PDB file of C-alpha atoms in Angstrom:
ATOM      1  CA  MET A  23      15.313 -10.351   3.448  1.00 66.00           C
ATOM      2  CA  LYS A  24      13.686  -6.918   3.681  1.00 77.00           C
ATOM      3  CA  LYS A  25      10.635  -6.335   1.548  1.00 90.00           C
ATOM      4  CA  THR A  26       9.522  -3.584  -0.808  1.00 94.00           C
ATOM      5  CA  LEU A  27       6.937  -0.978   0.157  1.00 96.00           C
ATOM      6  CA  PHE A  28       4.921   1.190  -2.215  1.00 97.00           C
ATOM      7  CA  VAL A  29       3.023   4.173  -0.845  1.00 97.00           C
ATOM      8  CA  ALA A  30       0.222   5.855  -2.797  1.00 96.00           C
ATOM      9  CA  ASP A  31      -0.965   9.057  -1.152  1.00 95.00           C
ATOM     10  CA  ASN A  32      -1.629  12.530  -2.516  1.00 94.00           C
ATOM     11  CA  ASN A  33      -1.042  14.261   0.829  1.00 93.00           C
ATOM     12  CA  GLU A  34       2.505  15.646   0.779  1.00 92.00           C
ATOM     13  CA  LEU A  35       2.645  16.076   4.555  1.00 92.00           C
ATOM     14  CA  ASP A  36       1.673  12.447   5.162  1.00 91.00           C
ATOM     15  CA  LEU A  37       4.282  11.317   2.623  1.00 91.00           C
ATOM     16  CA  ARG A  38       6.968  13.482   4.227  1.00 93.00           C
ATOM     17  CA  ILE A  39       6.216  12.087   7.697  1.00 91.00           C
ATOM     18  CA  LEU A  40       6.289   8.528   6.392  1.00 92.00           C
ATOM     19  CA  ARG A  41       9.597   9.134   4.609  1.00 93.00           C
ATOM     20  CA  LEU A  42      11.129  10.520   7.806  1.00 93.00           C
ATOM     21  CA  ILE A  43       9.946   7.564   9.862  1.00 93.00           C
ATOM     22  CA  LEU A  44      11.322   5.084   7.334  1.00 92.00           C
ATOM     23  CA  ALA A  45      14.631   6.969   6.986  1.00 93.00           C
ATOM     24  CA  ARG A  46      15.155   6.674  10.744  1.00 92.00           C
ATOM     25  CA  ASN A  47      13.783   3.134  10.937  1.00 88.00           C
ATOM     26  CA  PRO A  48      14.547   1.236   7.735  1.00 90.00           C
ATOM     27  CA  ALA A  49      11.808  -1.356   8.046  1.00 89.00           C
ATOM     28  CA  PHE A  50      11.720  -2.102   4.328  1.00 93.00           C
ATOM     29  CA  GLY A  51      14.531  -2.745   1.883  1.00 90.00           C
ATOM     30  CA  ARG A  52      13.089  -0.414  -0.734  1.00 93.00           C
ATOM     31  CA  GLU A  53      10.320   2.150  -0.868  1.00 95.00           C
ATOM     32  CA  LEU A  54       8.628   3.830  -3.805  1.00 96.00           C
ATOM     33  CA  TYR A  55       6.239   6.732  -3.393  1.00 96.00           C
ATOM     34  CA  PHE A  56       3.378   7.655  -5.693  1.00 95.00           C
ATOM     35  CA  ASN A  57       1.466  10.886  -5.184  1.00 92.00           C
ATOM     36  CA  ASN A  58      -1.521   9.663  -7.194  1.00 92.00           C
ATOM     37  CA  GLY A  59      -3.321   6.492  -8.109  1.00 93.00           C
ATOM     38  CA  LYS A  60      -2.680   6.831 -11.817  1.00 94.00           C
ATOM     39  CA  SER A  61       1.100   6.464 -11.523  1.00 95.00           C
ATOM     40  CA  LEU A  62       0.756   3.479  -9.160  1.00 96.00           C
ATOM     41  CA  LEU A  63      -1.693   1.790 -11.520  1.00 95.00           C
ATOM     42  CA  SER A  64       0.591   2.389 -14.491  1.00 95.00           C
ATOM     43  CA  TYR A  65       3.565   0.931 -12.626  1.00 96.00           C
ATOM     44  CA  ILE A  66       1.679  -2.204 -11.591  1.00 96.00           C
ATOM     45  CA  LYS A  67       0.310  -2.716 -15.107  1.00 94.00           C
ATOM     46  CA  SER A  68       3.841  -2.503 -16.497  1.00 95.00           C
ATOM     47  CA  ASN A  69       5.293  -4.933 -13.938  1.00 94.00           C
ATOM     48  CA  PHE A  70       2.499  -7.345 -12.956  1.00 87.00           C
ATOM     49  CA  ASP A  71       4.515 -10.325 -14.214  1.00 92.00           C
ATOM     50  CA  ASP A  72       7.854  -9.164 -12.742  1.00 94.00           C
ATOM     51  CA  ALA A  73       8.123 -10.270  -9.100  1.00 92.00           C
ATOM     52  CA  VAL A  74      11.351  -8.308  -8.562  1.00 93.00           C
ATOM     53  CA  ASN A  75       9.681  -5.001  -9.421  1.00 94.00           C
ATOM     54  CA  LEU A  76       6.381  -5.574  -7.641  1.00 96.00           C
ATOM     55  CA  PRO A  77       5.978  -4.499  -4.028  1.00 96.00           C
ATOM     56  CA  ASP A  78       5.404  -6.815  -1.120  1.00 95.00           C
ATOM     57  CA  VAL A  79       3.299  -4.171   0.610  1.00 96.00           C
ATOM     58  CA  ILE A  80       1.233  -1.206  -0.551  1.00 98.00           C
ATOM     59  CA  PHE A  81       0.086   1.563   1.773  1.00 97.00           C
ATOM     60  CA  LEU A  82      -2.897   2.904  -0.151  1.00 97.00           C
ATOM     61  CA  ASP A  83      -4.840   6.079   0.513  1.00 96.00           C
ATOM     62  CA  ILE A  84      -8.458   5.591  -0.484  1.00 93.00           C
ATOM     63  CA  ASN A  85      -9.396   9.220  -1.089  1.00 90.00           C
ATOM     64  CA  MET A  86      -7.161  10.653  -3.777  1.00 90.00           C
ATOM     65  CA  PRO A  87      -8.279  12.978  -6.560  1.00 88.00           C
ATOM     66  CA  GLY A  88      -8.516  11.540 -10.041  1.00 89.00           C
ATOM     67  CA  LEU A  89      -7.824   7.825  -9.832  1.00 92.00           C
ATOM     68  CA  ASP A  90      -8.645   6.968  -6.223  1.00 93.00           C
ATOM     69  CA  GLY A  91      -7.768   3.989  -4.073  1.00 95.00           C
ATOM     70  CA  TRP A  92     -11.078   2.290  -4.786  1.00 96.00           C
ATOM     71  CA  ARG A  93     -10.193   2.014  -8.468  1.00 96.00           C
ATOM     72  CA  ILE A  94      -6.772   0.638  -7.553  1.00 96.00           C
ATOM     73  CA  LEU A  95      -8.453  -1.999  -5.384  1.00 97.00           C
ATOM     74  CA  GLU A  96     -10.819  -2.934  -8.217  1.00 97.00           C
ATOM     75  CA  PHE A  97      -7.913  -3.258 -10.645  1.00 96.00           C
ATOM     76  CA  LEU A  98      -5.946  -5.422  -8.205  1.00 96.00           C
ATOM     77  CA  LYS A  99      -9.013  -7.607  -7.691  1.00 97.00           C
ATOM     78  CA  LEU A 100      -9.161  -8.254 -11.443  1.00 96.00           C
ATOM     79  CA  ILE A 101      -5.491  -9.189 -11.838  1.00 95.00           C
ATOM     80  CA  TYR A 102      -4.531 -10.464  -8.386  1.00 95.00           C
ATOM     81  CA  ASP A 103      -4.437 -14.139  -9.353  1.00 94.00           C
ATOM     82  CA  ARG A 104      -2.122 -13.321 -12.269  1.00 93.00           C
ATOM     83  CA  LEU A 105       0.372 -11.226 -10.300  1.00 94.00           C
ATOM     84  CA  SER A 106       3.824 -12.766 -10.125  1.00 92.00           C
ATOM     85  CA  LYS A 107       3.702 -12.506  -6.314  1.00 93.00           C
ATOM     86  CA  PRO A 108       1.111 -11.649  -3.686  1.00 94.00           C
ATOM     87  CA  ILE A 109       0.851  -8.055  -2.486  1.00 95.00           C
ATOM     88  CA  ALA A 110      -0.404  -7.141   0.989  1.00 96.00           C
ATOM     89  CA  VAL A 111      -2.426  -3.929   0.867  1.00 97.00           C
ATOM     90  CA  TYR A 112      -2.909  -1.716   3.899  1.00 97.00           C
ATOM     91  CA  ILE A 113      -5.427   1.088   3.575  1.00 97.00           C
ATOM     92  CA  ILE A 114      -4.243   4.319   5.173  1.00 95.00           C
ATOM     93  CA  SER A 115      -6.994   6.887   5.486  1.00 92.00           C
ATOM     94  CA  THR A 116      -8.318   9.831   7.438  1.00 89.00           C
ATOM     95  CA  SER A 117     -11.812   8.438   6.932  1.00 85.00           C
ATOM     96  CA  VAL A 118     -13.690   7.167   9.961  1.00 82.00           C
ATOM     97  CA  ASP A 119     -16.600   5.929   7.847  1.00 87.00           C
ATOM     98  CA  ALA A 120     -17.534   2.403   8.967  1.00 92.00           C
ATOM     99  CA  VAL A 121     -18.931   1.608   5.503  1.00 94.00           C
ATOM    100  CA  GLU A 122     -15.637   2.539   3.819  1.00 93.00           C
ATOM    101  CA  ARG A 123     -13.759   0.395   6.335  1.00 94.00           C
ATOM    102  CA  ARG A 124     -16.077  -2.561   5.743  1.00 95.00           C
ATOM    103  CA  ASP A 125     -15.937  -2.188   1.966  1.00 96.00           C
ATOM    104  CA  ALA A 126     -12.125  -1.966   1.937  1.00 96.00           C
ATOM    105  CA  MET A 127     -11.804  -5.048   4.116  1.00 96.00           C
ATOM    106  CA  GLY A 128     -13.955  -6.931   1.594  1.00 97.00           C
ATOM    107  CA  TYR A 129     -10.938  -7.304  -0.697  1.00 97.00           C
ATOM    108  CA  HIS A 130      -9.084 -10.475   0.268  1.00 96.00           C
ATOM    109  CA  PHE A 131      -5.664  -8.865  -0.209  1.00 96.00           C
ATOM    110  CA  VAL A 132      -6.428  -5.900   2.100  1.00 97.00           C
ATOM    111  CA  LYS A 133      -4.872  -6.755   5.432  1.00 96.00           C
ATOM    112  CA  GLU A 134      -5.930  -3.772   7.515  1.00 96.00           C
ATOM    113  CA  PHE A 135      -7.586  -0.346   7.454  1.00 96.00           C
ATOM    114  CA  ILE A 136      -5.259   2.027   9.329  1.00 95.00           C
ATOM    115  CA  PRO A 137      -6.237   5.546  10.377  1.00 92.00           C
ATOM    116  CA  LYS A 138      -3.796   8.350   9.566  1.00 89.00           C
ATOM    117  CA  PRO A 139      -1.329   9.273  10.727  1.00 88.00           C
ATOM    118  CA  ILE A 140       0.445   5.938  10.664  1.00 89.00           C
ATOM    119  CA  TYR A 141       2.973   5.613  13.468  1.00 90.00           C
ATOM    120  CA  LYS A 142       6.434   4.073  13.633  1.00 93.00           C
ATOM    121  CA  ASP A 143       5.348   1.131  15.801  1.00 94.00           C
ATOM    122  CA  LYS A 144       2.630   0.186  13.315  1.00 94.00           C
ATOM    123  CA  ILE A 145       5.009   0.392  10.357  1.00 93.00           C
ATOM    124  CA  MET A 146       7.574  -1.760  12.148  1.00 92.00           C
ATOM    125  CA  ALA A 147       4.909  -4.335  13.072  1.00 94.00           C
ATOM    126  CA  ILE A 148       3.707  -4.535   9.466  1.00 94.00           C
ATOM    127  CA  ALA A 149       7.271  -4.950   8.167  1.00 90.00           C
ATOM    128  CA  GLU A 150       7.952  -7.720  10.668  1.00 88.00           C
ATOM    129  CA  GLU A 151       4.668  -9.451   9.858  1.00 87.00           C
ATOM    130  CA  VAL A 152       5.422  -9.374   6.132  1.00 82.00           C
ATOM    131  CA  ASP A 153       9.007 -10.584   6.663  1.00 73.00           C
ATOM    132  CA  ASN A 154       7.760 -13.499   8.766  1.00 71.00           C
ATOM    133  CA  TYR A 155       4.930 -14.288   6.360  1.00 63.00           C
ATOM    134  CA  ARG A 156       7.151 -14.438   3.289  1.00 56.00           C
ATOM    135  CA  ALA A 157      10.346 -15.771   4.847  1.00 43.00           C
TER     136      ALA A 157
END
């Protein structure tokens, strides 16, 4: 069964590229895109106890204006044990800062810190990993 992917990124070009890759290579059964952290946070708050509406995977940009990825990670840390299903978070970032990478990987639900742009092969590998993990 294909899984659900949420993408939170304020960069329209990155979102467009990701949408094109996924349209040509449907690695996930459903995708939802958020162009800011606030809308992602609101969605998760509204659905944290509804496994059908929660994602299996989140691609999360760390550096977004307003509510950034760090605040999303902190929120998930607070509620993770109460979520109706586990969520695998993959950080997607243009940052090459080793401290940011280390800090992001300190959250137990963050699986990997991936530099942008994210490529088709990486997306397909993540989808396969998640399918095998949750099968």
